[in-house]
Coordinates of C-alpha atoms in Angstrom, one line a residue:
Chain A
M1339 CA 68.3 -52.1 42.6
R1340 CA 65.6 -53.7 44.5
L1341 CA 65.9 -53.5 48.3
T1342 CA 64.0 -56.7 49.6
I1343 CA 61.7 -56.5 52.8
D1344 CA 64.4 -58.6 55.0
E1345 CA 67.0 -56.2 53.9
V1346 CA 64.6 -53.3 55.0
R1347 CA 63.8 -54.9 58.3
H1348 CA 67.5 -55.1 58.7
V1349 CA 68.3 -51.5 58.5
A1350 CA 64.9 -50.5 60.9
E1351 CA 67.0 -52.8 63.4
L1352 CA 70.2 -50.7 62.8
A1353 CA 68.0 -47.5 63.0
K1354 CA 66.5 -48.6 66.0
L1355 CA 62.9 -48.1 64.1
R1356 CA 59.9 -50.3 64.9
L1357 CA 57.8 -50.7 61.4
S1358 CA 54.6 -52.6 60.7
E1359 CA 54.4 -54.8 57.6
A1360 CA 53.1 -52.5 55.7
E1361 CA 55.8 -49.6 56.2
L1362 CA 58.5 -52.2 55.6
A1363 CA 56.6 -53.2 52.3
L1364 CA 56.4 -49.0 51.4
Y1365 CA 59.9 -48.2 52.2
A1366 CA 61.4 -51.4 50.3
E1367 CA 59.4 -49.8 47.0
Q1368 CA 60.3 -46.1 47.9
L1369 CA 63.9 -46.5 49.0
S1370 CA 64.2 -48.6 45.9
A1371 CA 63.1 -45.9 43.6
I1372 CA 65.2 -43.1 45.2
L1373 CA 68.6 -45.5 45.4
D1374 CA 67.7 -46.1 41.1
H1375 CA 67.9 -42.2 40.9
A1376 CA 70.7 -42.1 42.8
E1377 CA 72.9 -45.1 40.2
S1378 CA 73.7 -41.7 37.8
L1379 CA 76.4 -41.4 40.4
Q1380 CA 78.3 -44.2 39.4
Q1381 CA 78.8 -42.9 36.1
V1382 CA 81.1 -40.4 37.5
D1383 CA 84.7 -41.0 37.3
T1384 CA 85.8 -39.8 40.8
S1385 CA 89.2 -42.1 40.8
Q1386 CA 91.0 -39.0 41.4
V1387 CA 88.3 -37.1 43.4
A1388 CA 88.8 -36.5 47.3
P1389 CA 85.4 -36.4 49.2
T1390 CA 83.9 -33.3 50.6
P1391 CA 82.6 -34.1 53.9
Y1392 CA 82.5 -30.4 55.0
V1393 CA 83.1 -27.2 53.0
L1394 CA 84.9 -24.8 55.7
P1395 CA 88.3 -24.4 55.7
L1396 CA 88.0 -25.0 59.4
Y1397 CA 90.2 -27.5 61.1
N1398 CA 90.7 -28.4 65.1
V1399 CA 88.9 -25.7 66.3
M1400 CA 90.4 -25.3 69.8
A1401 CA 88.6 -23.4 73.1
D1402 CA 90.2 -23.3 76.6
D1403 CA 89.5 -25.9 78.6
A1404 CA 88.1 -23.3 81.4
P1405 CA 85.3 -24.0 83.7
A1406 CA 82.0 -22.3 83.3
P1407 CA 78.3 -22.0 84.4
S1408 CA 76.4 -25.6 82.9
L1409 CA 72.7 -26.2 83.1
D1410 CA 71.6 -26.4 86.7
N1411 CA 70.5 -30.3 87.2
A1412 CA 66.8 -29.7 87.7
V1413 CA 67.0 -27.8 84.3
A1414 CA 68.7 -30.6 82.7
L1415 CA 66.3 -33.1 83.7
A1416 CA 63.5 -31.1 83.4
N1417 CA 62.5 -32.9 79.7
A1418 CA 63.3 -36.3 80.9
P1419 CA 60.2 -38.8 80.4
D1420 CA 61.5 -40.7 84.1
K1421 CA 64.3 -39.5 86.0
A1422 CA 65.5 -40.2 89.9
D1423 CA 67.9 -38.8 92.6
G1424 CA 69.0 -36.0 90.0
F1425 CA 70.0 -38.7 86.9
F1426 CA 68.0 -39.9 84.3
R1427 CA 66.4 -43.4 84.5
V1428 CA 67.1 -46.1 82.0
R1429 CA 65.8 -49.5 81.7
A1430 CA 68.4 -52.1 82.4
V1431 CA 70.5 -52.7 80.0
F1432 CA 72.1 -55.7 81.0
E1433 CA 69.1 -58.6 81.6
E1434 CA 69.4 -60.8 84.9
Chain B
M1072 CA 50.4 7.0 58.2
S1073 CA 48.3 5.3 55.4
K1074 CA 49.5 1.5 55.6
A1075 CA 48.1 -0.5 58.7
L1076 CA 50.9 -1.4 61.4
Y1077 CA 50.8 -5.0 60.3
A1078 CA 51.4 -4.1 56.9
L1079 CA 54.7 -1.9 57.7
T1080 CA 58.3 -3.5 56.5
I1081 CA 61.1 -3.4 59.7
H1082 CA 62.5 -0.5 58.2
E1083 CA 59.2 1.5 58.2
A1084 CA 58.2 0.4 61.6
L1085 CA 61.7 1.1 63.2
A1086 CA 60.9 4.8 61.7
G1087 CA 57.9 5.2 63.0
M1088 CA 58.5 4.0 66.5
R1089 CA 61.7 6.6 66.2
R1090 CA 59.5 9.1 65.3
G1091 CA 56.8 8.1 68.3
A1092 CA 54.1 7.9 65.9
F1093 CA 53.2 4.2 67.6
S1094 CA 54.9 2.3 70.2
A1095 CA 56.3 -1.4 70.3
V1096 CA 53.0 -2.4 72.1
E1097 CA 50.6 -0.9 69.6
L1098 CA 52.6 -2.5 66.7
T1099 CA 52.7 -6.0 68.7
Q1100 CA 49.0 -5.6 69.3
A1101 CA 48.4 -5.1 65.2
L1102 CA 50.3 -8.0 64.5
L1103 CA 48.4 -10.2 67.1
E1104 CA 45.4 -8.8 66.2
R1105 CA 46.3 -9.8 62.2
I1106 CA 46.7 -13.2 63.3
A1107 CA 43.6 -13.9 65.3
Q1108 CA 42.1 -12.7 61.5
T1109 CA 43.7 -14.4 59.2
D1110 CA 46.0 -17.5 60.7
S1111 CA 42.7 -19.8 61.3
Q1112 CA 43.1 -19.9 57.7
V1113 CA 46.9 -20.1 56.8
K1114 CA 47.8 -21.8 59.9
A1115 CA 51.4 -20.6 59.8
Y1116 CA 51.9 -20.4 63.3
L1117 CA 52.5 -23.8 65.6
T1118 CA 53.2 -22.2 69.1
L1119 CA 51.5 -18.3 69.7
T1120 CA 53.4 -16.3 72.6
A1121 CA 51.0 -13.3 72.6
E1122 CA 51.4 -12.6 76.0
L1123 CA 55.4 -12.9 76.3
A1124 CA 55.2 -11.1 73.0
L1125 CA 53.3 -7.8 74.8
E1126 CA 56.0 -8.3 77.7
Q1127 CA 58.7 -7.8 75.1
A1128 CA 57.0 -4.9 73.5
A1129 CA 56.5 -3.2 76.7
A1130 CA 60.4 -3.3 77.5
A1131 CA 61.2 -2.7 74.0
D1132 CA 59.1 0.8 74.5
A1133 CA 61.0 0.9 78.1
R1134 CA 64.4 0.8 76.3
R1135 CA 63.7 3.2 73.5
A1136 CA 62.0 5.9 75.9
A1137 CA 65.8 5.6 77.9
G1138 CA 67.4 6.5 74.4
D1139 CA 68.0 3.1 73.2
D1140 CA 68.0 2.6 69.2
A1141 CA 68.9 -1.2 68.9
P1142 CA 68.7 -2.3 65.6
L1143 CA 65.3 -4.7 66.1
L1144 CA 63.9 -2.5 68.9
G1145 CA 60.3 -3.3 69.1
I1146 CA 60.6 -5.4 65.9
P1147 CA 57.6 -8.3 66.0
M1148 CA 58.9 -11.3 64.4
A1149 CA 58.2 -15.3 64.1
I1150 CA 60.6 -18.0 64.7
K1151 CA 60.7 -21.4 63.1
D1152 CA 59.8 -24.1 65.3
V1153 CA 63.1 -26.3 64.9
L1154 CA 65.2 -23.2 66.6
C1155 CA 65.5 -23.8 70.7
T1156 CA 63.6 -21.0 72.6
A1157 CA 64.4 -21.2 76.2
G1158 CA 60.9 -21.7 78.2
V1159 CA 58.7 -21.5 74.9
R1160 CA 57.7 -25.1 73.5
T1161 CA 60.0 -26.4 70.5
T1162 CA 58.4 -29.2 68.9
C1163 CA 60.3 -29.0 65.2
G1164 CA 57.0 -29.9 64.0
S1165 CA 57.4 -33.7 65.4
R1166 CA 55.1 -35.6 67.8
I1167 CA 58.2 -36.7 69.6
L1168 CA 59.0 -33.3 70.7
E1169 CA 55.6 -32.2 71.5
N1170 CA 56.1 -31.7 75.0
F1171 CA 59.8 -30.4 74.6
T1172 CA 60.5 -27.0 76.3
P1173 CA 64.2 -26.0 75.6
P1174 CA 66.2 -25.0 78.8
Y1175 CA 68.5 -22.9 76.0
T1176 CA 67.9 -20.1 73.3
A1177 CA 69.4 -20.9 69.8
T1178 CA 72.3 -18.4 69.2
A1179 CA 70.3 -16.8 66.1
V1180 CA 67.3 -16.0 68.4
R1181 CA 69.3 -14.8 71.3
R1182 CA 71.2 -12.2 69.3
L1183 CA 67.5 -11.2 67.7
A1184 CA 66.3 -10.8 71.2
E1185 CA 69.4 -8.6 72.4
A1186 CA 68.8 -6.3 69.6
G1187 CA 65.1 -5.9 70.7
M1188 CA 63.1 -8.6 69.0
V1189 CA 59.4 -9.1 69.7
M1190 CA 58.8 -12.9 69.3
L1191 CA 55.2 -13.8 68.1
G1192 CA 55.5 -17.2 68.2
K1193 CA 56.9 -20.3 66.5
T1194 CA 56.0 -21.3 63.2
N1195 CA 55.2 -24.7 61.7
T1196 CA 57.6 -26.4 59.8
D1197 CA 57.9 -29.9 58.2
E1198 CA 59.2 -32.3 60.8
F1199 CA 62.9 -31.7 61.5
A1200 CA 62.6 -29.6 58.7
M1201 CA 62.4 -32.6 56.4
G1202 CA 59.9 -31.9 53.4
S1203 CA 59.1 -29.2 50.7
S1204 CA 55.8 -28.0 51.6
T1205 CA 55.0 -28.5 55.2
E1206 CA 52.8 -31.2 54.8
N1207 CA 55.1 -33.2 56.7
S1208 CA 54.4 -31.6 59.8
G1209 CA 53.2 -33.9 62.5
Y1210 CA 50.5 -30.9 63.3
F1211 CA 48.9 -29.8 60.1
T1212 CA 49.8 -28.3 56.9
T1213 CA 50.2 -24.6 56.5
H1214 CA 48.3 -23.0 53.8
N1215 CA 49.9 -20.7 50.9
P1216 CA 48.2 -17.0 51.7
W1217 CA 48.1 -16.4 47.8
D1218 CA 46.0 -19.5 47.1
L1219 CA 44.7 -21.5 50.5
E1220 CA 44.5 -24.9 48.3
R1221 CA 48.3 -24.9 47.9
V1222 CA 51.4 -25.4 49.7
P1223 CA 53.4 -22.6 51.0
G1224 CA 56.8 -24.5 50.5
G1225 CA 58.6 -26.0 52.7
S1226 CA 60.5 -26.4 55.0
S1227 CA 60.1 -23.2 56.8
G1228 CA 56.7 -23.0 55.1
G1229 CA 55.0 -21.4 58.5
S1230 CA 57.5 -18.9 58.3
G1231 CA 57.0 -17.9 54.6
A1232 CA 53.5 -18.0 55.0
A1233 CA 53.4 -15.7 58.2
V1234 CA 55.1 -13.3 56.6
A1235 CA 53.5 -13.2 53.2
A1236 CA 50.1 -12.9 55.3
Q1237 CA 51.6 -10.4 57.3
E1238 CA 51.5 -12.0 60.2
A1239 CA 54.9 -11.2 61.2
L1240 CA 57.0 -8.3 59.8
A1241 CA 59.9 -11.1 59.4
A1242 CA 60.7 -14.5 60.4
L1243 CA 63.6 -17.1 60.9
G1244 CA 63.6 -19.9 58.9
T1245 CA 66.2 -22.7 58.1
D1246 CA 67.7 -24.1 54.9
T1247 CA 69.2 -27.4 54.2
G1248 CA 68.3 -27.9 50.7
G1249 CA 66.3 -25.0 49.9
S1250 CA 63.6 -24.8 52.8
V1251 CA 64.3 -20.8 53.2
R1252 CA 64.2 -20.0 49.3
L1253 CA 61.6 -22.2 48.2
P1254 CA 58.9 -21.1 50.5
A1255 CA 59.9 -17.7 50.1
A1256 CA 59.3 -18.3 46.1
Y1257 CA 56.2 -19.5 46.7
C1258 CA 54.8 -17.6 49.2
G1259 CA 56.3 -14.2 47.2
V1260 CA 58.6 -12.7 50.0
V1261 CA 62.5 -12.2 49.9
G1262 CA 64.4 -15.5 51.3
L1263 CA 68.0 -15.3 52.2
K1264 CA 69.9 -18.3 53.0
P1265 CA 73.6 -16.9 54.3
S1266 CA 76.6 -19.1 53.5
Y1267 CA 77.0 -22.2 55.7
G1268 CA 79.2 -21.1 58.9
R1269 CA 78.0 -17.4 58.2
V1270 CA 75.0 -18.0 61.2
S1271 CA 75.8 -19.8 64.5
R1272 CA 73.7 -23.3 64.3
Y1273 CA 74.0 -23.7 68.1
G1274 CA 70.2 -24.3 69.4
L1275 CA 69.0 -25.3 65.8
V1276 CA 68.0 -29.0 66.1
A1277 CA 70.4 -30.6 63.6
Y1278 CA 68.9 -32.2 60.3
G1279 CA 72.1 -32.3 57.9
S1280 CA 74.9 -30.6 60.0
S1281 CA 77.1 -29.9 57.1
L1282 CA 74.2 -28.3 55.1
D1283 CA 72.3 -26.8 57.8
Q1284 CA 72.1 -23.0 57.7
V1285 CA 70.0 -20.2 59.6
G1286 CA 68.0 -17.9 57.3
V1287 CA 65.4 -15.0 56.9
L1288 CA 62.2 -14.6 55.4
A1289 CA 61.4 -10.8 54.9
K1290 CA 59.4 -8.4 53.1
D1291 CA 62.2 -6.4 51.4
V1292 CA 65.6 -7.2 50.9
R1293 CA 66.5 -4.3 53.1
D1294 CA 64.6 -5.8 56.1
A1295 CA 66.7 -9.2 55.5
A1296 CA 70.2 -7.5 55.5
L1297 CA 69.2 -5.9 58.7
I1298 CA 68.4 -9.0 60.1
L1299 CA 71.3 -10.8 59.0
S1300 CA 74.0 -8.0 60.1
V1301 CA 72.4 -8.6 64.0
M1302 CA 72.3 -12.5 63.7
A1303 CA 75.4 -13.4 61.6
G1304 CA 79.2 -13.8 63.1
H1305 CA 81.1 -16.3 65.2
D1306 CA 79.8 -18.3 68.1
D1307 CA 81.9 -20.0 70.6
H1308 CA 79.2 -22.8 70.9
D1309 CA 79.4 -23.6 67.7
S1310 CA 82.8 -24.8 66.0
T1311 CA 81.9 -24.4 62.4
S1312 CA 80.5 -20.5 62.5
M1313 CA 83.1 -18.7 60.6
P1314 CA 85.5 -16.2 62.4
A1315 CA 85.0 -13.9 59.7
P1316 CA 83.8 -10.1 60.5
V1317 CA 80.3 -9.2 59.9
P1318 CA 79.9 -6.2 57.8
D1319 CA 77.2 -3.7 57.5
Y1320 CA 74.8 -5.3 55.4
A1321 CA 72.5 -2.4 54.9
A1322 CA 75.4 -0.3 53.6
A1323 CA 75.6 -2.8 50.7
L1324 CA 72.2 -2.0 49.1
T1325 CA 73.2 0.9 47.1
G1326 CA 71.1 0.3 44.2
D1327 CA 73.4 0.2 41.5
V1328 CA 74.5 -3.4 39.4
R1329 CA 76.5 -1.4 37.2
G1330 CA 79.8 -3.7 35.9
L1331 CA 78.2 -6.6 38.0
R1332 CA 78.9 -9.8 36.0
I1333 CA 75.9 -12.1 36.5
G1334 CA 76.1 -15.6 35.5
L1335 CA 73.3 -17.1 33.4
P1336 CA 74.1 -21.7 33.8
D1337 CA 72.4 -23.0 30.7
E1338 CA 71.7 -26.1 33.4
Y1339 CA 69.3 -24.2 35.4
F1340 CA 66.8 -23.7 32.2
I1341 CA 65.9 -27.0 31.7
A1342 CA 62.7 -29.0 30.1
G1343 CA 60.2 -29.4 33.1
V1344 CA 60.9 -25.8 34.3
Q1345 CA 56.5 -24.1 34.0
P1346 CA 57.4 -21.6 31.2
D1347 CA 55.7 -18.8 33.0
V1348 CA 58.3 -18.9 36.0
E1349 CA 61.4 -19.5 33.4
A1350 CA 59.9 -16.2 31.0
A1351 CA 59.6 -14.3 34.5
V1352 CA 63.4 -15.4 35.5
R1353 CA 64.7 -14.9 31.9
Q1354 CA 62.8 -11.2 32.4
A1355 CA 64.6 -10.4 35.4
I1356 CA 67.7 -11.4 34.2
N1357 CA 67.2 -8.9 31.2
L1358 CA 66.4 -6.3 33.5
L1359 CA 69.5 -6.5 35.6
G1360 CA 71.4 -6.4 32.1
E1361 CA 69.7 -3.2 31.1
M1362 CA 70.5 -1.9 34.7
G1363 CA 74.2 -2.1 33.8
A1364 CA 75.1 -5.6 34.8
E1365 CA 77.0 -7.8 32.4
I1366 CA 74.9 -11.4 31.9
V1367 CA 77.7 -14.2 31.2
R1368 CA 76.5 -17.5 30.3
V1369 CA 78.0 -20.2 32.9
S1370 CA 78.0 -23.7 32.7
L1371 CA 78.0 -25.8 35.9
P1372 CA 78.2 -29.2 34.4
N1373 CA 77.5 -31.3 37.2
T1374 CA 73.9 -29.8 38.4
E1375 CA 72.1 -32.9 37.6
K1376 CA 73.8 -35.0 39.8
A1377 CA 72.9 -32.4 42.7
L1378 CA 69.6 -33.8 43.9
P1379 CA 71.0 -37.6 44.3
V1380 CA 74.6 -35.9 45.9
Y1381 CA 71.7 -34.2 48.4
Y1382 CA 70.1 -37.0 49.4
L1383 CA 72.5 -39.4 50.5
V1384 CA 74.7 -36.6 52.2
A1385 CA 71.6 -35.1 54.1
T1386 CA 69.6 -38.4 54.7
A1387 CA 73.4 -40.1 56.2
E1388 CA 73.9 -37.0 58.5
A1389 CA 70.0 -37.3 59.2
S1390 CA 70.2 -40.6 60.7
A1391 CA 73.0 -40.2 62.7
N1392 CA 71.7 -36.6 64.1
L1393 CA 68.5 -38.3 65.0
S1394 CA 70.1 -41.1 67.1
R1395 CA 69.8 -38.7 69.7
F1396 CA 65.7 -39.7 70.2
D1397 CA 66.1 -42.4 72.2
G1398 CA 63.2 -41.7 74.7
V1399 CA 65.4 -41.4 77.6
R1400 CA 66.6 -37.7 77.9
Y1401 CA 63.6 -36.0 76.6
G1402 CA 61.0 -36.1 74.1
F1403 CA 58.4 -39.1 73.7
S1404 CA 58.9 -42.3 75.2
A1405 CA 56.8 -45.2 74.8
G1406 CA 57.6 -47.0 77.9
A1407 CA 57.9 -50.3 76.4
G1408 CA 59.8 -53.3 77.8
S1409 CA 63.4 -53.5 77.5
I1410 CA 65.7 -50.7 76.8
L1411 CA 66.1 -51.6 72.8
E1412 CA 62.5 -52.2 72.3
N1413 CA 61.6 -48.7 74.2
Y1414 CA 64.2 -47.4 71.8
R1415 CA 62.3 -49.1 68.9
E1416 CA 59.0 -48.2 69.8
S1417 CA 59.9 -44.8 70.7
R1418 CA 61.1 -43.8 67.6
G1419 CA 58.9 -45.8 65.5
Q1420 CA 55.9 -44.2 67.1
G1421 CA 57.3 -40.7 67.6
F1422 CA 58.6 -39.6 64.1
G1423 CA 56.5 -39.6 60.9
A1424 CA 56.8 -41.0 57.8
E1425 CA 58.9 -38.8 55.9
V1426 CA 61.4 -38.8 58.8
K1427 CA 61.2 -42.5 59.0
R1428 CA 62.1 -42.8 55.4
R1429 CA 65.1 -40.6 55.6
I1430 CA 66.6 -42.0 58.8
M1431 CA 66.1 -45.5 56.9
L1432 CA 67.7 -44.3 53.6
G1433 CA 70.6 -42.7 55.5
T1434 CA 71.6 -45.7 58.0
Y1435 CA 71.2 -48.0 54.4
V1436 CA 73.8 -45.8 52.7
L1437 CA 76.3 -45.8 55.6
S1438 CA 75.6 -49.6 56.5
A1439 CA 78.6 -51.9 56.2
G1440 CA 78.9 -52.6 52.2
Y1441 CA 77.0 -49.3 50.8
Y1442 CA 79.1 -46.9 52.5
D1443 CA 81.6 -46.4 49.5
A1444 CA 79.4 -47.0 46.8
Y1445 CA 76.9 -44.4 47.9
Y1446 CA 78.0 -42.1 51.1
L1447 CA 81.7 -41.9 50.1
K1448 CA 80.7 -41.3 46.2
A1449 CA 78.4 -38.5 47.1
Q1450 CA 80.9 -36.9 48.9
Q1451 CA 83.1 -37.0 45.7
V1452 CA 80.9 -35.8 43.4
R1453 CA 79.6 -33.2 46.0
T1454 CA 83.6 -32.1 45.6
L1455 CA 82.9 -31.8 41.7
I1456 CA 79.7 -29.5 42.5
K1457 CA 81.9 -27.4 44.4
Q1458 CA 84.6 -27.0 41.7
D1459 CA 82.0 -26.2 39.3
F1460 CA 80.8 -23.3 41.2
E1461 CA 84.5 -22.2 42.0
A1462 CA 85.3 -22.0 38.3
A1463 CA 81.9 -20.2 37.7
F1464 CA 82.5 -17.9 40.3
G1465 CA 86.1 -17.3 38.8
Q1466 CA 84.2 -15.5 35.8
V1467 CA 81.1 -13.6 37.6
D1468 CA 80.0 -12.2 41.0
V1469 CA 76.3 -13.6 41.2
I1470 CA 74.6 -16.4 39.6
A1471 CA 70.8 -16.2 38.5
C1472 CA 68.3 -18.7 38.1
P1473 CA 64.8 -19.8 39.1
V1474 CA 64.5 -20.7 42.5
A1475 CA 62.1 -23.8 42.0
P1476 CA 60.7 -25.6 38.4
T1477 CA 57.3 -24.5 39.2
T1478 CA 55.2 -21.9 41.4
A1479 CA 53.2 -23.4 44.6
F1480 CA 51.6 -27.1 44.0
R1481 CA 48.5 -28.0 45.3
I1482 CA 48.2 -29.9 48.7
G1483 CA 48.5 -33.4 48.3
E1484 CA 49.7 -33.4 44.9
K1485 CA 52.9 -34.9 45.6
A1486 CA 52.4 -36.2 49.0
N1487 CA 52.6 -40.0 47.8
D1488 CA 55.6 -39.8 45.8
P1489 CA 58.8 -38.4 47.6
L1490 CA 60.8 -38.4 44.6
A1491 CA 58.4 -35.9 42.8
M1492 CA 58.8 -34.1 45.9
Y1493 CA 62.4 -33.8 46.1
L1494 CA 62.6 -32.3 42.8
S1495 CA 61.0 -29.2 44.1
D1496 CA 64.5 -28.7 45.4
V1497 CA 66.4 -29.3 42.4
F1498 CA 68.1 -25.7 41.9
T1499 CA 68.3 -25.1 45.7
I1500 CA 70.5 -27.7 47.1
T1501 CA 73.9 -26.7 45.2
P1502 CA 74.4 -23.6 47.3
N1503 CA 74.1 -26.0 50.2
L1504 CA 76.4 -28.9 49.1
A1505 CA 79.0 -25.7 48.0
G1506 CA 78.5 -23.8 51.1
M1507 CA 77.6 -20.8 49.5
C1508 CA 74.8 -17.9 49.9
G1509 CA 71.8 -17.7 48.1
A1510 CA 68.3 -15.7 48.0
S1511 CA 64.9 -15.5 46.6
V1512 CA 63.5 -12.5 45.6
P1513 CA 59.6 -11.9 44.2
C1514 CA 59.9 -11.8 40.3
G1515 CA 56.4 -12.0 39.1
F1516 CA 53.3 -14.3 39.3
D1517 CA 51.9 -17.1 36.8
A1518 CA 48.9 -17.1 34.7
G1519 CA 47.6 -18.3 38.2
G1520 CA 48.4 -15.5 40.0
L1521 CA 51.0 -17.2 42.1
P1522 CA 54.3 -15.8 42.8
I1523 CA 57.8 -16.6 41.3
G1524 CA 61.0 -16.5 42.9
L1525 CA 64.5 -15.1 41.1
Q1526 CA 67.2 -17.4 42.9
L1527 CA 70.6 -15.3 43.2
M1528 CA 73.6 -17.6 44.5
G1529 CA 76.8 -16.2 45.3
P1530 CA 80.3 -17.6 46.5
P1531 CA 80.8 -18.6 50.4
L1532 CA 80.7 -14.8 52.3
G1533 CA 78.9 -13.4 49.2
E1534 CA 76.0 -12.1 50.8
E1535 CA 76.8 -8.4 50.1
V1536 CA 77.0 -8.8 46.6
V1537 CA 73.9 -11.0 46.1
L1538 CA 71.8 -8.4 49.0
R1539 CA 73.3 -5.4 46.3
T1540 CA 71.7 -7.3 43.3
A1541 CA 68.6 -8.7 44.8
H1542 CA 67.5 -5.0 46.1
A1543 CA 68.5 -3.4 43.1
Y1544 CA 66.1 -5.3 41.5
E1545 CA 63.6 -5.1 43.9
Q1546 CA 63.5 -1.3 43.9
A1547 CA 63.4 -1.5 40.0
T1548 CA 60.4 -3.3 40.0
T1549 CA 56.9 -3.5 42.1
W1550 CA 57.0 -6.6 42.4
H1551 CA 57.3 -6.9 46.4
T1552 CA 54.5 -4.1 46.7
H1553 CA 51.9 -7.1 45.9
W1554 CA 50.5 -8.7 49.0
A1555 CA 48.1 -11.6 49.2
Q1556 CA 44.9 -11.1 50.6
P1557 CA 44.5 -14.8 52.5
V1558 CA 40.8 -13.5 54.0
A1559 CA 38.5 -10.7 53.4
V1560 CA 40.0 -8.5 55.9
G1561 CA 37.6 -6.5 57.7
A1562 CA 35.1 -8.6 56.6

């Protein structure tokens, strides 16, 4: 398994990470080595095996739909890098 | 009293305060002085909350004077900096959260605080708990109190080092693939990772949501049992917390292992294990046999698949969890151009190398065309690993093995080889994958004087039998009475 720089660049875009050319090259090498190690899983016959995404036998945990106190607006915004009028301020999503 | 106050266990300190030998304020001051003396070398703490600790200690003394005897009243502890603490900076060891002050407190921490805990500060960790050495902290590396040139293990390395250096009576850590048990072993203290769902994850900044669990680093098994009794149990804020009743774990510490069946898994005694680690662990298991436990060989045939399963599952979950760091609601924002540019720049600059590596790997294994080959496959093999343990726990009560293949390695030794670093966790990840509990108990020292940990694994909700075994072994040996001397005390 050898990831190309372009494949790594594509993954970085999916993950919304800006990486330098040096990081792209390093991760291409390191991720390839890690994925090689994971190749051993392909030898295991799992045709009759259900996946385990979660270990607990808990399903559809329900809670009452009841109002309860929550964070005050100012407290919820206290860590915001940018805010205005009681809201998080974000950059334009659609360009004009 | 012959021991210094900072050197007490929790149960010794509670006994002292109950008979009025010293106050919580005096105890807290003793710990703060100890930290002032040793932490410039050990570097266990990211944030010290000395003033708050003294206020909490005074409040604890007032509660005791009013007749209160809450289970942790006046006990100074440290909290790993991935657990949210309202009003106290919580960084997760990451520069992206350098200025983040949570608006709420994690349930595990809140329950300790209500039981009277005094919080001394927040401890260092690999960034977002991703690592085995604390070298991935965005701030500094914590040093092993037994040898300052070596790592304390990770990711709860600050918590392990704080307890080992006697800079806290105990500490909370978190464990996704061994992050409580590994630092406990490397630092020569007791580490307990409860079963998945035993302790609420509310307020624990998520790494691998199906694996993460809050755990304890303590000076002895009794202290670990006391803390677990306080923080375990269902929480409405975490739908994956188990609704099972919480026993009095201290009551399980009978000192008796007669009739217990202890499993010895062949697959955990393999080439590559440091010979004095293997010898110490085998000797510990033999002692448990002499004490009346029955030692039974068990087989866990899918063991060697656990490491790749772990780093596919954990990184996939991490890539989704860490998508919340977008430079909009909290955390570092690069303030760059368009909204997409600001995502890329904030995340590219804010995360460290290992976090980016894991986000990349997780994003790749979840991406179109690779999901079935990697992520689904890993979850299927996870089922086989879980079935191995279900079969083994049909034959035995507890499984005993090493915590890690080696003792603490040198700072820098594995920093440029992520796979070699991941291999430190090869014996600790299976309990996380299978939802089991596990503990690390000191069981000797290697030729260089570094501590060795015995790992005891139990089935889901098997904390009582794990603690009972660990306690019986501990009380039959003297390893827990040896303490590191990180600096010349009083020099």
